[in-house]
Amino acid sequence: MNTKQLLAVSAAALAMLGTAAAHAETYEGVHAITSAAARADVQAEAVAAARSGNNTYSDAAAEGVATVNSIRDRSAVREEAVATAHDPLQSLDKRAFYRDQVPSAYNKPTVSFTRQAGL
């Protein structure tokens, strides 16, 4: 392209940009509040809603209180959690290894890793 063609293309592009800018939105200011409730009434409703404990916008709002029935003893669950937390291989995932096979060096040993009191 020569210089005249480049100037003609750029002039056309600027003309199109100018027409696009002419159709831009205009700012109409802040809309006036159109509420029939008094400020004190709205504040009282907000306080009552906050104290009720119901979040109407929650995903579980319609489900009510979720109860869990467990037959396990609290101390047994705690002992299991402590043993799992002290196991150095507890987060071992076979998907992290080639062909989803854990090498024999990483197999869980038969000894316990928990500390025993020395009597």
PDB file of C-alpha atoms in Angstrom:
ATOM      1  CA  MET A   1       0.000   0.000   0.000  1.00  0.00           C
ATOM      2  CA  ASN A   2       1.175   3.429  -0.700  1.00  0.00           C
ATOM      3  CA  THR A   3       0.877   6.467   1.511  1.00  0.00           C
ATOM      4  CA  LYS A   4      -2.349   7.758  -0.070  1.00  0.00           C
ATOM      5  CA  GLN A   5      -4.117   4.456   0.517  1.00  0.00           C
ATOM      6  CA  LEU A   6      -2.929   4.307   4.156  1.00  0.00           C
ATOM      7  CA  LEU A   7      -4.186   7.843   4.742  1.00  0.00           C
ATOM      8  CA  ALA A   8      -7.557   7.006   3.173  1.00  0.00           C
ATOM      9  CA  VAL A   9      -7.957   3.848   5.310  1.00  0.00           C
ATOM     10  CA  SER A  10      -6.986   5.652   8.507  1.00  0.00           C
ATOM     11  CA  ALA A  11      -9.366   8.531   7.714  1.00  0.00           C
ATOM     12  CA  ALA A  12     -12.197   6.054   7.164  1.00  0.00           C
ATOM     13  CA  ALA A  13     -11.379   4.300  10.440  1.00  0.00           C
ATOM     14  CA  LEU A  14     -11.416   7.600  12.325  1.00  0.00           C
ATOM     15  CA  ALA A  15     -14.747   8.541  10.746  1.00  0.00           C
ATOM     16  CA  MET A  16     -16.279   5.232  11.855  1.00  0.00           C
ATOM     17  CA  LEU A  17     -14.868   5.713  15.350  1.00  0.00           C
ATOM     18  CA  GLY A  18     -16.409   9.180  15.503  1.00  0.00           C
ATOM     19  CA  THR A  19     -19.851   7.849  14.562  1.00  0.00           C
ATOM     20  CA  ALA A  20     -19.592   5.102  17.157  1.00  0.00           C
ATOM     21  CA  ALA A  21     -18.720   7.650  19.838  1.00  0.00           C
ATOM     22  CA  ALA A  22     -21.746   9.775  18.901  1.00  0.00           C
ATOM     23  CA  HIS A  23     -24.052   6.922  19.973  1.00  0.00           C
ATOM     24  CA  ALA A  24     -22.558   6.559  23.442  1.00  0.00           C
ATOM     25  CA  GLU A  25     -24.793   6.521  26.514  1.00  0.00           C
ATOM     26  CA  THR A  26     -25.322   9.648  28.517  1.00  0.00           C
ATOM     27  CA  TYR A  27     -25.257   9.998  32.291  1.00  0.00           C
ATOM     28  CA  GLU A  28     -28.702  10.771  33.688  1.00  0.00           C
ATOM     29  CA  GLY A  29     -27.719  11.256  37.304  1.00  0.00           C
ATOM     30  CA  VAL A  30     -28.736   9.330  40.398  1.00  0.00           C
ATOM     31  CA  HIS A  31     -32.317   8.113  40.476  1.00  0.00           C
ATOM     32  CA  ALA A  32     -34.515   9.338  43.279  1.00  0.00           C
ATOM     33  CA  ILE A  33     -35.534   6.822  45.978  1.00  0.00           C
ATOM     34  CA  THR A  34     -39.146   5.773  45.593  1.00  0.00           C
ATOM     35  CA  SER A  35     -39.968   3.984  48.852  1.00  0.00           C
ATOM     36  CA  ALA A  36     -43.238   4.162  50.736  1.00  0.00           C
ATOM     37  CA  ALA A  37     -41.756   2.847  53.998  1.00  0.00           C
ATOM     38  CA  ALA A  38     -40.327   5.151  56.608  1.00  0.00           C
ATOM     39  CA  ARG A  39     -36.673   4.818  57.589  1.00  0.00           C
ATOM     40  CA  ALA A  40     -37.558   3.702  61.140  1.00  0.00           C
ATOM     41  CA  ASP A  41     -39.854   0.959  59.792  1.00  0.00           C
ATOM     42  CA  VAL A  42     -37.154  -0.373  57.493  1.00  0.00           C
ATOM     43  CA  GLN A  43     -34.611  -0.351  60.335  1.00  0.00           C
ATOM     44  CA  ALA A  44     -37.007  -2.249  62.607  1.00  0.00           C
ATOM     45  CA  GLU A  45     -37.576  -4.882  59.894  1.00  0.00           C
ATOM     46  CA  ALA A  46     -33.823  -5.229  59.380  1.00  0.00           C
ATOM     47  CA  VAL A  47     -33.186  -5.767  63.091  1.00  0.00           C
ATOM     48  CA  ALA A  48     -35.970  -8.363  63.293  1.00  0.00           C
ATOM     49  CA  ALA A  49     -34.641 -10.219  60.237  1.00  0.00           C
ATOM     50  CA  ALA A  50     -31.092 -10.235  61.596  1.00  0.00           C
ATOM     51  CA  ARG A  51     -32.200 -11.604  64.970  1.00  0.00           C
ATOM     52  CA  SER A  52     -34.436 -14.303  63.488  1.00  0.00           C
ATOM     53  CA  GLY A  53     -31.452 -16.258  62.167  1.00  0.00           C
ATOM     54  CA  ASN A  54     -33.137 -17.083  58.873  1.00  0.00           C
ATOM     55  CA  ASN A  55     -31.176 -16.253  55.771  1.00  0.00           C
ATOM     56  CA  THR A  56     -33.744 -16.303  52.988  1.00  0.00           C
ATOM     57  CA  TYR A  57     -31.021 -16.053  50.357  1.00  0.00           C
ATOM     58  CA  SER A  58     -29.120 -19.107  51.599  1.00  0.00           C
ATOM     59  CA  ASP A  59     -29.013 -22.339  49.575  1.00  0.00           C
ATOM     60  CA  ALA A  60     -30.103 -24.328  52.615  1.00  0.00           C
ATOM     61  CA  ALA A  61     -32.747 -21.876  53.833  1.00  0.00           C
ATOM     62  CA  ALA A  62     -35.651 -24.109  52.850  1.00  0.00           C
ATOM     63  CA  GLU A  63     -34.066 -27.266  54.265  1.00  0.00           C
ATOM     64  CA  GLY A  64     -34.256 -26.320  57.912  1.00  0.00           C
ATOM     65  CA  VAL A  65     -31.861 -27.618  60.559  1.00  0.00           C
ATOM     66  CA  ALA A  66     -29.662 -30.493  59.447  1.00  0.00           C
ATOM     67  CA  THR A  67     -29.290 -33.195  62.092  1.00  0.00           C
ATOM     68  CA  VAL A  68     -26.657 -35.896  62.124  1.00  0.00           C
ATOM     69  CA  ASN A  69     -27.275 -39.154  63.932  1.00  0.00           C
ATOM     70  CA  SER A  70     -24.008 -40.841  64.803  1.00  0.00           C
ATOM     71  CA  ILE A  71     -23.533 -44.122  66.617  1.00  0.00           C
ATOM     72  CA  ARG A  72     -19.786 -43.635  67.141  1.00  0.00           C
ATOM     73  CA  ASP A  73     -18.304 -42.571  70.436  1.00  0.00           C
ATOM     74  CA  ARG A  74     -16.686 -39.121  70.578  1.00  0.00           C
ATOM     75  CA  SER A  75     -13.431 -40.459  72.024  1.00  0.00           C
ATOM     76  CA  ALA A  76     -13.147 -43.118  69.287  1.00  0.00           C
ATOM     77  CA  VAL A  77     -13.556 -40.487  66.588  1.00  0.00           C
ATOM     78  CA  ARG A  78     -10.940 -38.298  68.265  1.00  0.00           C
ATOM     79  CA  GLU A  79      -8.451 -41.180  68.551  1.00  0.00           C
ATOM     80  CA  GLU A  80      -8.913 -41.971  64.856  1.00  0.00           C
ATOM     81  CA  ALA A  81      -8.380 -38.322  63.921  1.00  0.00           C
ATOM     82  CA  VAL A  82      -5.190 -38.088  65.990  1.00  0.00           C
ATOM     83  CA  ALA A  83      -3.836 -41.329  64.473  1.00  0.00           C
ATOM     84  CA  THR A  84      -4.599 -40.098  60.954  1.00  0.00           C
ATOM     85  CA  ALA A  85      -2.980 -36.731  61.639  1.00  0.00           C
ATOM     86  CA  HIS A  86       0.221 -38.409  62.865  1.00  0.00           C
ATOM     87  CA  ASP A  87       0.417 -40.844  59.913  1.00  0.00           C
ATOM     88  CA  PRO A  88       3.114 -39.488  57.553  1.00  0.00           C
ATOM     89  CA  LEU A  89       1.628 -41.303  54.569  1.00  0.00           C
ATOM     90  CA  GLN A  90      -2.027 -40.407  55.120  1.00  0.00           C
ATOM     91  CA  SER A  91      -2.146 -37.963  52.215  1.00  0.00           C
ATOM     92  CA  LEU A  92      -0.524 -40.394  49.782  1.00  0.00           C
ATOM     93  CA  ASP A  93      -2.569 -40.529  46.579  1.00  0.00           C
ATOM     94  CA  LYS A  94      -1.953 -43.277  44.053  1.00  0.00           C
ATOM     95  CA  ARG A  95      -3.036 -40.970  41.207  1.00  0.00           C
ATOM     96  CA  ALA A  96       0.200 -39.024  41.695  1.00  0.00           C
ATOM     97  CA  PHE A  97       2.297 -41.957  40.501  1.00  0.00           C
ATOM     98  CA  TYR A  98       2.979 -43.525  37.125  1.00  0.00           C
ATOM     99  CA  ARG A  99       0.107 -45.789  36.013  1.00  0.00           C
ATOM    100  CA  ASP A 100      -1.648 -45.156  39.320  1.00  0.00           C
ATOM    101  CA  GLN A 101       0.616 -47.564  41.183  1.00  0.00           C
ATOM    102  CA  VAL A 102       2.254 -46.609  44.447  1.00  0.00           C
ATOM    103  CA  PRO A 103       5.887 -47.752  44.550  1.00  0.00           C
ATOM    104  CA  SER A 104       6.690 -50.371  47.161  1.00  0.00           C
ATOM    105  CA  ALA A 105       8.885 -47.873  49.024  1.00  0.00           C
ATOM    106  CA  TYR A 106       5.743 -45.890  49.868  1.00  0.00           C
ATOM    107  CA  ASN A 107       3.586 -48.775  51.074  1.00  0.00           C
ATOM    108  CA  LYS A 108       2.267 -48.230  54.542  1.00  0.00           C
ATOM    109  CA  PRO A 109       4.375 -50.022  57.139  1.00  0.00           C
ATOM    110  CA  THR A 110       2.884 -52.324  59.728  1.00  0.00           C
ATOM    111  CA  VAL A 111       4.441 -50.436  62.631  1.00  0.00           C
ATOM    112  CA  SER A 112       2.666 -47.591  64.388  1.00  0.00           C
ATOM    113  CA  PHE A 113       3.993 -44.060  64.076  1.00  0.00           C
ATOM    114  CA  THR A 114       2.306 -42.883  67.268  1.00  0.00           C
ATOM    115  CA  ARG A 115       4.575 -42.281  70.231  1.00  0.00           C
ATOM    116  CA  GLN A 116       4.403 -44.738  73.077  1.00  0.00           C
ATOM    117  CA  ALA A 117       5.109 -43.826  76.673  1.00  0.00           C
ATOM    118  CA  GLY A 118       8.426 -45.247  77.815  1.00  0.00           C
ATOM    119  CA  LEU A 119       7.887 -47.003  81.079  1.00  0.00           C
TER     120      LEU A 119
END
